[in-house]
Amino acid sequence: MAAEDAAAAPVPPPASPLAQVLENIRNLSQRQKIAAGAALAFGIALIVGVLLWSRQPEYSVLFSNLAEKDGGAVVASLQQQNIPYKFSDNGNAILVPATQVHDLRLRLAAQGIPKGGLVGFELMENQKLGLSQFHEQINYQRALEGELSRTISSIASVAGARVHLAIPKQTAFLRDEQKPTASVMVNLHTGRALDPSQIAGIVHLIASSVPNLTNDNVSVIDQDGALLTKKPDPLRGNLDASQLKYTHELEEGYIERVNSILTPLYGKGNFRAQVSADVDFNQTEQTAETYRPNPSPEQAIRSQQSNESQTRDQGPQGVPGALTNQPPVPATAPVTTPAVPPTTASGQAPLTSTKSATINYEVDKTIQHTRKALGQIKRLSVAVVVNNKEEKDKNGNVKSVPIPEEERQRIENLVREAVGYSKDRGDTISVASSAFVTSDKDLLETPFWKDPDNLALFKELTKYLVIAGVIAFVAFGVIRPLMKQVLPQPEVKDEEEGAGTEPGEGEEGAEGEGGEEGEEGTRVALSPEAAARLAYEEKLAKALALAKENPRVVANLIKEWMGANEQQR
């Protein structure tokens, strides 16, 4: 009857989940509330700290290789602006967050920082009265040197530069006039070098900025003291840097040709090719004048002149006598003129004929002027070695076998066509087959954990794993226990009531969410009233069991309650 009366009694409607959460929070003791709040605050602080650690700003170089005075000014300005900064490992650079580098450079430039230890034409803005001409000339020279140093320092490969000008005093005597000279010292970045064109540009810049200064009077050295403007000695036939570079590039081009044609056939690493080029850098000029004899069929008459004359001598004249009666014989040449015939009996003088001819022939003449270009290839030597092939014998053992002669000949033909083989030049090509020996350097490969790429990936994964671990710790170690104490407890299943229900009622209760299987296999749902009654009965049974097992604790608890009530009264 008591059970029926309890079932018939009205049961208050169940409270909302939020109300139950608030009720559970109020039921917590003061110590539990403080511990829960501290744990929750610790979890939130831990998550925020890990997130901030994972999102640390990436630092970049703001300025490097600054003078001590400029470095102090930059640091003081950063401290005034509350901007985080740090120094590089070697202390030569100031690092700031990468997102603020450009903004900070503009701000510091507006403040005139850094000054770089050099003064430009701003030195002329603050001129004092009473300066002598000598001081004005010195200030102008300092300003010009500073401006040139700043301009040279703006080159990408140059970290800093110093310019020294030697400008002589002008004189009215041309005989005593001296030309100005200049010296430039450049401090290059690590691993950088100046090309010959860049060196020529620096020399031309200095020479164009100073009146009457020629390129020959400008010297450029680097931070190691090496002279960069060294001129080739015409008396020495050694190769200069440009010729060596051209030879190296030419050989590398031929090697690349050989590699590109053999890589698809044998794979990368199964062959090696080297090319040696003998390049002629001699500049030769040749002038030749050649005469060719005139062949008879091809002879050409340039000019021809013929003369013919006839004369008759008069008879003897004068006083008769032995000599008078005999005329003198005319002088004749036995080769060109025939002998003079004697005087005829009739007494008349003989007739004299003279003929002459001049013929000029054309003469062949060839004038040839030849100037050979620089860098012509005199001879090529190509060497190719191919790795042996691996074959299995009858027993299955792998052995190294040289390539066949036919295949070697085919490789030689391919290389010959690739490099442009010329027999007239005396080019040589050698192809050999041998087993490659693995060097100790190849055996000592970089371990997996020392590879820079793998290290970067490992650091990134470690960062995310730490974040995930902290979040999991806070979620399962802090938040989840708190939620178990604060959130309402799940409904308790009444197995006995479910077992005693009728089959019809069990079928209806099977549609509930918090149901439990009965004896007939049906799920029974408990009403809120039954769940509350079951919870009260369980608490009462636990209290009775505690009173039976340890009555002293129950007595002390009742005394404390009674004392608390008396204090409240």
Coordinates of C-alpha atoms in Angstrom, one line a residue:
M1 CA 0.0 0.0 0.0
A2 CA 2.8 2.4 0.8
A3 CA 4.3 1.8 -2.6
E4 CA 0.9 2.5 -4.3
D5 CA 0.5 5.7 -2.2
A6 CA 4.0 6.8 -3.2
A7 CA 3.3 6.1 -6.8
A8 CA 0.0 8.0 -6.6
A9 CA 1.6 11.0 -4.9
P10 CA 2.3 13.9 -7.3
V11 CA 5.9 14.2 -8.4
P12 CA 7.4 17.6 -9.3
P13 CA 8.3 18.1 -12.9
P14 CA 12.0 17.5 -13.8
A15 CA 14.2 20.5 -13.8
S16 CA 15.9 21.8 -17.0
P17 CA 19.5 20.8 -17.7
L18 CA 20.8 24.3 -17.0
A19 CA 19.0 24.4 -13.7
Q20 CA 20.4 21.1 -12.8
V21 CA 23.9 22.2 -13.7
L22 CA 23.6 25.3 -11.5
E23 CA 22.2 23.2 -8.7
N24 CA 25.1 20.8 -9.0
I25 CA 27.5 23.8 -8.9
R26 CA 25.9 25.1 -5.7
N27 CA 26.1 21.7 -4.1
L28 CA 29.9 21.7 -4.5
S29 CA 31.9 22.5 -1.4
Q30 CA 34.0 25.6 -1.3
R31 CA 37.2 23.6 -1.6
Q32 CA 35.8 21.8 -4.7
K33 CA 34.8 25.2 -6.3
I34 CA 38.3 26.6 -5.7
A35 CA 40.0 23.5 -7.1
A36 CA 37.7 23.4 -10.1
G37 CA 38.3 27.1 -10.9
A38 CA 42.1 26.7 -10.5
A39 CA 42.2 23.7 -12.7
L40 CA 40.1 25.4 -15.4
A41 CA 42.3 28.5 -15.2
F42 CA 45.4 26.4 -15.4
G43 CA 44.0 24.5 -18.5
I44 CA 43.1 27.8 -20.3
A45 CA 46.5 29.3 -19.5
L46 CA 48.2 26.2 -20.7
I47 CA 46.4 26.2 -24.0
V48 CA 46.9 29.9 -24.5
G49 CA 50.6 29.6 -23.7
V50 CA 51.1 26.7 -26.1
L51 CA 49.3 28.6 -28.9
L52 CA 51.4 31.7 -28.3
W53 CA 54.6 29.6 -28.2
S54 CA 53.6 27.9 -31.5
R55 CA 52.9 31.3 -33.1
Q56 CA 56.2 33.0 -32.1
P57 CA 57.1 35.7 -34.6
E58 CA 59.7 34.9 -37.2
Y59 CA 62.6 37.3 -36.8
S60 CA 64.4 38.9 -39.7
V61 CA 67.4 41.1 -40.1
L62 CA 66.8 44.8 -39.6
F63 CA 70.3 46.1 -40.0
S64 CA 73.7 44.3 -40.1
N65 CA 77.3 45.3 -39.8
L66 CA 76.5 48.5 -38.1
A67 CA 78.9 50.8 -36.4
E68 CA 78.7 50.7 -32.6
K69 CA 77.3 54.2 -32.5
D70 CA 74.6 53.4 -35.0
G71 CA 73.8 50.1 -33.3
G72 CA 73.2 51.8 -30.0
A73 CA 71.0 54.4 -31.6
V74 CA 68.9 51.6 -33.3
V75 CA 68.5 49.7 -30.0
A76 CA 67.5 52.8 -28.1
S77 CA 64.9 53.6 -30.7
L78 CA 63.5 50.0 -30.6
Q79 CA 63.3 50.1 -26.8
Q80 CA 61.4 53.4 -26.9
Q81 CA 58.9 51.9 -29.3
N82 CA 58.5 48.7 -27.1
I83 CA 59.4 46.5 -30.1
P84 CA 61.0 43.1 -29.4
Y85 CA 64.4 42.6 -30.8
K86 CA 67.4 40.2 -30.5
F87 CA 70.9 39.9 -31.9
S88 CA 72.2 37.3 -34.3
D89 CA 74.5 34.5 -33.1
N90 CA 77.6 36.4 -34.2
G91 CA 76.3 39.7 -32.9
N92 CA 76.6 41.4 -36.3
A93 CA 72.9 41.9 -37.0
I94 CA 69.8 43.2 -35.2
L95 CA 66.8 41.0 -35.6
V96 CA 63.1 42.1 -35.3
P97 CA 59.8 40.4 -36.2
A98 CA 59.6 39.9 -39.9
T99 CA 56.3 41.6 -40.2
Q100 CA 57.7 44.9 -38.9
V101 CA 61.0 45.0 -40.8
H102 CA 60.0 47.4 -43.5
D103 CA 57.9 49.6 -41.3
L104 CA 60.8 49.9 -38.8
R105 CA 63.3 50.8 -41.5
L106 CA 61.1 53.6 -42.7
R107 CA 60.6 54.9 -39.2
L108 CA 64.3 54.8 -38.4
A109 CA 65.1 56.4 -41.7
A110 CA 62.8 59.3 -40.9
Q111 CA 64.8 59.7 -37.7
G112 CA 68.1 59.6 -39.6
I113 CA 69.1 56.3 -38.2
P114 CA 71.5 54.7 -39.0
K115 CA 73.9 57.4 -40.2
G116 CA 76.4 54.7 -41.4
G117 CA 79.4 56.6 -40.0
L118 CA 79.6 58.5 -43.3
V119 CA 78.6 62.0 -44.1
G120 CA 77.3 63.2 -47.4
F121 CA 76.5 66.6 -48.8
E122 CA 74.4 67.3 -45.7
L123 CA 77.8 68.3 -44.2
M124 CA 77.6 71.4 -46.4
E125 CA 74.3 72.5 -44.8
N126 CA 75.8 73.6 -41.5
Q127 CA 78.7 75.7 -42.7
K128 CA 80.3 78.1 -40.1
L129 CA 81.3 81.6 -40.8
G130 CA 85.0 82.3 -41.0
L131 CA 86.0 79.0 -42.6
S132 CA 89.1 79.1 -44.8
Q133 CA 89.2 77.9 -48.3
F134 CA 91.2 74.9 -47.2
H135 CA 88.5 73.8 -44.8
E136 CA 85.8 74.3 -47.4
Q137 CA 87.7 72.1 -49.8
I138 CA 88.2 69.4 -47.2
N139 CA 84.5 69.4 -46.3
Y140 CA 83.5 69.2 -50.0
Q141 CA 85.9 66.2 -50.4
R142 CA 84.5 64.4 -47.3
A143 CA 81.0 65.0 -48.6
L144 CA 81.9 63.6 -52.0
E145 CA 83.6 60.6 -50.6
G146 CA 80.6 59.9 -48.4
E147 CA 78.1 60.1 -51.2
L148 CA 80.2 57.8 -53.4
S149 CA 80.5 55.3 -50.5
R150 CA 76.7 55.3 -50.0
T151 CA 76.1 54.8 -53.7
I152 CA 78.6 51.9 -53.9
S153 CA 77.1 50.3 -50.8
S154 CA 73.7 50.1 -52.5
I155 CA 75.1 47.3 -54.8
A156 CA 73.6 44.0 -53.8
S157 CA 76.9 42.2 -53.3
V158 CA 78.6 45.1 -51.3
A159 CA 78.0 45.3 -47.6
G160 CA 80.0 48.5 -47.1
A161 CA 82.4 50.7 -49.0
R162 CA 85.0 53.4 -48.4
V163 CA 86.2 55.9 -51.0
H164 CA 89.4 57.9 -50.7
L165 CA 90.0 60.7 -53.2
A166 CA 93.3 62.4 -53.8
I167 CA 92.5 65.7 -55.5
P168 CA 95.6 67.9 -56.1
K169 CA 95.5 71.6 -55.8
Q170 CA 94.8 73.4 -59.1
T171 CA 97.7 75.3 -60.6
A172 CA 98.0 77.7 -63.5
F173 CA 101.0 75.9 -64.9
L174 CA 100.1 73.1 -67.2
R175 CA 103.5 71.5 -66.9
D176 CA 103.1 71.1 -63.1
E177 CA 99.5 69.9 -63.3
Q178 CA 98.7 66.6 -61.5
K179 CA 95.9 64.3 -62.2
P180 CA 93.5 63.2 -59.3
T181 CA 93.5 59.6 -58.2
A182 CA 91.0 57.5 -56.2
S183 CA 91.0 54.3 -54.1
V184 CA 87.9 52.2 -53.3
M185 CA 87.7 49.6 -50.6
V186 CA 84.6 47.4 -50.7
N187 CA 83.4 45.0 -48.0
L188 CA 81.5 42.1 -49.7
H189 CA 78.8 39.9 -48.3
T190 CA 79.9 36.4 -47.3
G191 CA 79.9 34.2 -50.4
R192 CA 79.5 37.1 -52.8
A193 CA 81.9 38.3 -55.5
L194 CA 81.9 41.2 -58.0
D195 CA 81.8 40.5 -61.7
P196 CA 84.2 42.3 -64.0
S197 CA 81.3 44.3 -65.3
Q198 CA 80.4 45.5 -61.8
I199 CA 84.0 46.4 -61.1
A200 CA 84.1 48.4 -64.3
G201 CA 80.9 50.1 -63.2
I202 CA 82.4 51.2 -59.9
V203 CA 85.5 52.5 -61.6
H204 CA 83.4 54.4 -64.2
L205 CA 81.2 55.8 -61.4
I206 CA 84.2 57.2 -59.5
A207 CA 85.9 58.5 -62.6
S208 CA 82.7 60.3 -63.7
S209 CA 82.2 61.9 -60.4
V210 CA 85.6 63.6 -60.1
P211 CA 86.8 66.1 -62.7
N212 CA 89.9 65.1 -64.8
L213 CA 89.9 61.6 -63.1
T214 CA 90.5 58.8 -65.6
N215 CA 89.6 55.1 -65.2
D216 CA 93.3 54.1 -65.0
N217 CA 93.7 56.2 -61.9
V218 CA 91.0 54.3 -59.9
S219 CA 91.9 51.3 -57.8
V220 CA 89.4 48.9 -56.2
I221 CA 90.3 46.4 -53.5
D222 CA 88.1 44.0 -51.4
Q223 CA 88.1 43.4 -47.6
D224 CA 90.9 40.8 -48.1
G225 CA 93.2 43.3 -49.7
A226 CA 93.0 41.7 -53.2
L227 CA 93.3 44.1 -56.1
L228 CA 90.2 43.9 -58.2
T229 CA 91.2 46.3 -60.9
K230 CA 94.4 44.4 -61.9
K231 CA 95.2 44.9 -65.6
P232 CA 96.6 42.0 -67.7
D233 CA 100.2 42.2 -68.4
P234 CA 100.7 42.4 -72.2
L235 CA 104.1 40.9 -71.9
R236 CA 102.8 37.8 -70.3
G237 CA 100.8 35.2 -72.2
N238 CA 99.0 33.7 -69.2
L239 CA 95.3 33.3 -69.3
D240 CA 93.2 35.8 -67.5
A241 CA 90.0 35.1 -65.5
S242 CA 87.7 35.6 -68.4
Q243 CA 89.6 33.2 -70.6
L244 CA 89.6 30.5 -68.0
K245 CA 85.9 31.1 -67.4
Y246 CA 85.2 30.8 -71.1
T247 CA 87.2 27.5 -71.3
H248 CA 85.4 26.1 -68.3
E249 CA 82.0 27.0 -69.7
L250 CA 82.9 25.5 -73.0
E251 CA 83.9 22.2 -71.4
E252 CA 80.8 22.1 -69.3
G253 CA 78.7 22.6 -72.3
Y254 CA 80.2 19.6 -74.0
I255 CA 79.9 17.5 -70.9
E256 CA 76.2 18.5 -70.7
R257 CA 75.7 17.3 -74.3
V258 CA 77.2 13.9 -73.5
N259 CA 75.2 13.6 -70.3
S260 CA 72.0 14.5 -72.0
I261 CA 72.4 11.8 -74.7
L262 CA 73.7 9.0 -72.4
T263 CA 71.4 9.5 -69.4
P264 CA 68.3 8.0 -71.0
L265 CA 70.3 5.0 -72.1
Y266 CA 72.2 4.1 -68.9
G267 CA 70.7 6.2 -66.2
K268 CA 72.2 8.9 -64.0
G269 CA 75.3 7.7 -62.0
N270 CA 76.1 4.8 -64.4
F271 CA 78.6 6.8 -66.4
R272 CA 81.1 9.7 -66.2
A273 CA 82.2 12.1 -68.9
Q274 CA 85.0 14.6 -69.0
V275 CA 86.0 17.0 -71.9
S276 CA 89.3 18.8 -72.2
A277 CA 89.3 21.7 -74.7
D278 CA 92.4 23.2 -76.2
V279 CA 91.3 26.8 -77.0
D280 CA 93.4 29.2 -79.0
F281 CA 93.3 32.7 -77.6
N282 CA 96.0 34.1 -79.9
Q283 CA 95.0 37.0 -81.9
T284 CA 96.5 36.6 -85.4
E285 CA 96.5 39.0 -88.3
Q286 CA 97.9 37.8 -91.7
T287 CA 98.5 39.7 -95.0
A288 CA 99.6 37.7 -98.1
E289 CA 100.4 39.0 -101.6
T290 CA 100.6 36.2 -104.2
Y291 CA 101.8 36.3 -107.8
R292 CA 100.7 33.7 -110.3
P293 CA 102.6 33.0 -113.5
N294 CA 100.7 33.7 -116.8
P295 CA 99.9 30.5 -118.6
S296 CA 100.1 30.7 -122.3
P297 CA 96.4 30.0 -123.1
E298 CA 95.2 32.5 -120.4
Q299 CA 97.7 35.3 -121.0
A300 CA 96.3 38.8 -121.3
I301 CA 97.9 41.7 -123.2
R302 CA 97.7 44.9 -121.3
S303 CA 99.4 47.2 -124.0
Q304 CA 101.2 46.7 -127.3
Q305 CA 103.4 49.2 -129.3
S306 CA 105.1 48.6 -132.7
N307 CA 107.6 50.9 -134.7
E308 CA 108.9 50.4 -138.3
S309 CA 111.3 52.7 -140.3
Q310 CA 113.2 52.6 -143.6
T311 CA 116.2 54.8 -144.7
R312 CA 118.5 55.0 -147.8
D313 CA 122.1 56.2 -147.5
Q314 CA 123.5 58.8 -150.0
G315 CA 126.5 58.0 -152.3
P316 CA 130.1 58.9 -151.6
Q317 CA 130.9 62.7 -151.6
G318 CA 134.0 64.8 -151.3
V319 CA 137.6 64.8 -152.8
P320 CA 138.3 61.6 -154.6
G321 CA 140.6 59.4 -152.9
A322 CA 141.1 56.0 -151.5
L323 CA 139.0 56.8 -148.4
T324 CA 136.6 59.0 -150.2
N325 CA 135.7 56.3 -152.7
Q326 CA 134.9 53.8 -149.9
P327 CA 131.9 54.9 -147.7
P328 CA 132.0 53.9 -144.0
V329 CA 130.1 50.8 -143.1
P330 CA 127.2 51.7 -140.7
A331 CA 127.1 50.1 -137.2
T332 CA 124.7 47.3 -137.0
A333 CA 123.5 44.8 -134.2
P334 CA 123.9 41.3 -135.3
V335 CA 120.8 40.1 -133.4
T336 CA 118.2 42.8 -134.2
T337 CA 119.5 44.2 -137.5
P338 CA 120.8 42.1 -140.4
A339 CA 124.2 42.8 -141.9
V340 CA 124.5 45.8 -144.2
P341 CA 124.8 44.6 -147.8
P342 CA 127.6 46.0 -149.8
T343 CA 127.2 48.9 -152.2
T344 CA 125.7 47.8 -155.4
A345 CA 127.5 48.3 -158.8
S346 CA 125.0 50.9 -159.9
G347 CA 126.3 53.2 -157.3
Q348 CA 123.1 53.6 -155.3
A349 CA 123.1 53.3 -151.5
P350 CA 121.3 50.2 -150.0
L351 CA 117.9 50.5 -148.4
T352 CA 117.9 50.2 -144.4
S353 CA 114.7 48.9 -142.6
T354 CA 114.2 49.1 -138.7
K355 CA 111.3 47.4 -136.8
S356 CA 110.6 47.4 -133.0
A357 CA 107.6 46.1 -130.9
T358 CA 106.8 46.5 -127.1
I359 CA 104.2 44.2 -125.6
N360 CA 103.0 44.5 -121.9
Y361 CA 101.2 41.5 -120.3
E362 CA 98.9 41.5 -117.2
V363 CA 100.4 40.0 -114.0
D364 CA 98.2 38.1 -111.5
K365 CA 98.3 39.5 -108.0
T366 CA 96.3 38.4 -104.9
I367 CA 96.3 40.3 -101.6
Q368 CA 94.7 38.5 -98.6
H369 CA 94.2 40.0 -95.1
T370 CA 93.1 37.4 -92.5
R371 CA 92.3 38.1 -88.8
K372 CA 91.5 35.0 -86.8
A373 CA 88.9 35.2 -84.0
L374 CA 89.7 34.5 -80.4
G375 CA 88.6 31.4 -78.7
Q376 CA 88.8 28.9 -81.5
I377 CA 88.9 25.3 -80.5
K378 CA 92.2 23.7 -81.5
R379 CA 91.5 20.2 -80.2
L380 CA 89.0 18.3 -78.1
S381 CA 89.7 15.3 -75.9
V382 CA 86.7 13.4 -74.6
A383 CA 86.8 10.6 -72.1
V384 CA 83.8 8.5 -71.1
V385 CA 83.7 5.6 -68.6
V386 CA 80.6 3.4 -68.3
N387 CA 79.7 1.2 -65.3
N388 CA 79.8 -2.5 -65.8
K389 CA 76.6 -4.4 -66.2
E390 CA 75.4 -6.8 -63.5
E391 CA 74.4 -10.3 -64.7
K392 CA 73.5 -13.5 -62.9
D393 CA 75.3 -16.7 -63.6
K394 CA 73.9 -20.2 -63.6
N395 CA 74.1 -20.3 -59.8
G396 CA 72.2 -17.1 -59.4
N397 CA 75.2 -15.1 -58.2
V398 CA 75.5 -11.5 -59.5
K399 CA 78.7 -10.5 -61.2
S400 CA 80.0 -7.4 -62.9
V401 CA 80.4 -7.8 -66.7
P402 CA 82.0 -5.2 -69.0
I403 CA 79.8 -3.8 -71.8
P404 CA 80.2 -5.5 -75.2
E405 CA 82.5 -4.1 -77.9
E406 CA 79.5 -3.3 -80.1
E407 CA 77.9 -1.3 -77.4
R408 CA 81.1 0.5 -76.6
Q409 CA 81.4 1.4 -80.3
R410 CA 77.9 2.7 -80.3
I411 CA 78.6 4.9 -77.3
E412 CA 81.7 6.3 -79.1
N413 CA 79.7 7.1 -82.2
L414 CA 77.0 8.9 -80.1
V415 CA 79.6 10.9 -78.3
R416 CA 81.4 11.7 -81.6
E417 CA 78.3 13.2 -83.0
A418 CA 77.3 15.0 -79.8
V419 CA 80.6 16.9 -79.5
G420 CA 81.1 17.6 -83.2
Y421 CA 84.2 15.4 -83.7
S422 CA 86.7 16.7 -86.3
K423 CA 89.4 14.5 -87.6
D424 CA 91.3 17.5 -89.1
R425 CA 91.6 19.1 -85.7
G426 CA 93.0 15.9 -84.2
D427 CA 90.1 15.3 -81.7
T428 CA 90.2 12.1 -79.7
I429 CA 87.4 10.1 -78.0
S430 CA 88.0 7.3 -75.5
V431 CA 85.2 5.1 -74.1
A432 CA 86.0 2.6 -71.4
S433 CA 83.9 0.2 -69.2
S434 CA 84.8 -0.5 -65.6
A435 CA 83.1 -1.3 -62.3
F436 CA 82.4 1.8 -60.3
V437 CA 83.7 1.8 -56.7
T438 CA 81.5 3.3 -54.1
S439 CA 83.4 6.0 -52.2
D440 CA 83.3 6.4 -48.5
K441 CA 81.5 9.7 -49.0
D442 CA 78.7 7.9 -50.7
L443 CA 78.5 5.3 -48.0
L444 CA 78.4 7.9 -45.3
E445 CA 75.1 9.3 -46.2
T446 CA 73.3 11.8 -44.1
P447 CA 71.2 10.0 -41.5
F448 CA 67.5 10.5 -41.7
W449 CA 67.4 12.4 -38.4
K450 CA 70.2 14.8 -39.5
D451 CA 68.6 15.8 -42.9
P452 CA 67.7 19.5 -42.7
D453 CA 64.4 18.9 -44.5
N454 CA 63.5 16.1 -42.1
L455 CA 64.6 18.2 -39.1
A456 CA 62.3 21.0 -40.2
L457 CA 59.4 18.6 -40.7
F458 CA 60.1 17.0 -37.4
K459 CA 60.0 20.4 -35.6
E460 CA 56.8 21.3 -37.3
L461 CA 55.1 18.0 -36.3
T462 CA 56.5 18.3 -32.8
K463 CA 54.9 21.7 -32.4
Y464 CA 51.5 20.4 -33.5
L465 CA 51.8 17.2 -31.4
V466 CA 52.5 19.4 -28.3
I467 CA 49.5 21.5 -29.0
A468 CA 47.3 18.5 -29.5
G469 CA 48.7 16.8 -26.3
V470 CA 48.1 19.9 -24.2
I471 CA 44.5 20.3 -25.6
A472 CA 43.9 16.6 -24.9
F473 CA 45.3 16.9 -21.4
V474 CA 43.1 19.9 -20.6
A475 CA 40.0 18.3 -22.1
F476 CA 40.3 14.8 -20.5
G477 CA 42.2 15.7 -17.3
V478 CA 40.5 19.0 -16.3
I479 CA 37.3 19.7 -18.2
R480 CA 35.9 16.2 -18.3
P481 CA 36.1 15.6 -14.5
L482 CA 34.4 18.9 -13.9
M483 CA 31.7 18.1 -16.3
K484 CA 31.0 14.8 -14.6
Q485 CA 30.4 16.7 -11.3
V486 CA 28.5 19.6 -12.8
L487 CA 26.3 18.0 -15.5
P488 CA 23.2 16.1 -14.5
Q489 CA 23.6 12.4 -13.9
P490 CA 22.1 10.0 -16.5
E491 CA 18.8 8.3 -15.7
V492 CA 19.0 5.1 -13.7
K493 CA 17.3 2.0 -15.2
D494 CA 14.9 0.1 -13.1
E495 CA 15.5 -3.5 -13.9
E496 CA 13.1 -4.8 -11.4
E497 CA 10.3 -2.6 -12.7
G498 CA 11.1 -3.4 -16.2
A499 CA 11.1 -7.2 -15.5
G500 CA 7.7 -7.0 -13.9
T501 CA 6.0 -5.0 -16.6
E502 CA 3.5 -6.6 -18.8
P503 CA 4.5 -7.3 -22.4
G504 CA 2.2 -4.6 -23.7
E505 CA 3.7 -2.0 -21.5
G506 CA 7.2 -3.2 -22.4
E507 CA 6.5 -2.7 -26.0
E508 CA 5.4 0.9 -25.4
G509 CA 8.4 1.6 -23.3
A510 CA 10.8 0.3 -25.9
E511 CA 10.4 3.6 -27.7
G512 CA 12.0 5.5 -24.9
E513 CA 15.7 6.6 -25.0
G514 CA 16.7 5.5 -21.4
G515 CA 15.0 2.1 -21.6
E516 CA 16.4 -1.2 -20.2
E517 CA 15.8 -4.8 -21.3
G518 CA 13.3 -6.9 -19.3
E519 CA 13.0 -10.7 -18.9
E520 CA 11.1 -10.9 -22.1
G521 CA 13.7 -9.0 -24.1
T522 CA 11.8 -5.7 -24.2
R523 CA 13.2 -2.3 -23.2
V524 CA 11.4 -0.4 -20.4
A525 CA 11.6 3.3 -19.9
L526 CA 11.5 4.8 -16.4
S527 CA 9.3 7.8 -15.7
P528 CA 10.9 10.8 -13.9
E529 CA 8.9 10.1 -10.8
A530 CA 10.2 6.5 -10.6
A531 CA 13.7 7.6 -11.3
A532 CA 13.5 10.2 -8.4
R533 CA 12.0 7.6 -6.1
L534 CA 14.8 5.1 -7.0
A535 CA 17.5 7.7 -6.3
Y536 CA 15.9 8.5 -2.9
E537 CA 15.7 4.8 -2.0
E538 CA 19.3 4.2 -3.0
K539 CA 20.5 7.2 -0.9
L540 CA 18.5 6.0 2.0
A541 CA 19.9 2.4 1.7
K542 CA 23.4 3.8 1.6
A543 CA 22.9 5.9 4.7
L544 CA 21.4 2.9 6.6
A545 CA 24.4 0.8 5.6
L546 CA 26.8 3.5 6.7
A547 CA 25.1 3.8 10.1
K548 CA 25.3 0.0 10.6
E549 CA 28.9 -0.2 9.6
N550 CA 30.3 2.9 11.3
P551 CA 27.8 4.4 13.8
R552 CA 30.4 6.6 15.3
V553 CA 30.8 8.6 12.1
V554 CA 27.0 9.0 11.9
A555 CA 26.9 10.2 15.5
N556 CA 29.6 12.8 14.9
L557 CA 27.8 14.0 11.8
I558 CA 24.5 14.5 13.7
K559 CA 26.4 16.3 16.5
E560 CA 27.9 18.7 13.9
W561 CA 24.5 19.3 12.3
M562 CA 23.0 20.1 15.7
G563 CA 25.9 22.4 16.6
A564 CA 25.5 24.2 13.3
N565 CA 21.8 24.7 14.0
E566 CA 22.4 26.1 17.4
Q567 CA 24.9 28.5 16.0
Q568 CA 22.4 29.7 13.4
R569 CA 19.9 30.2 16.1

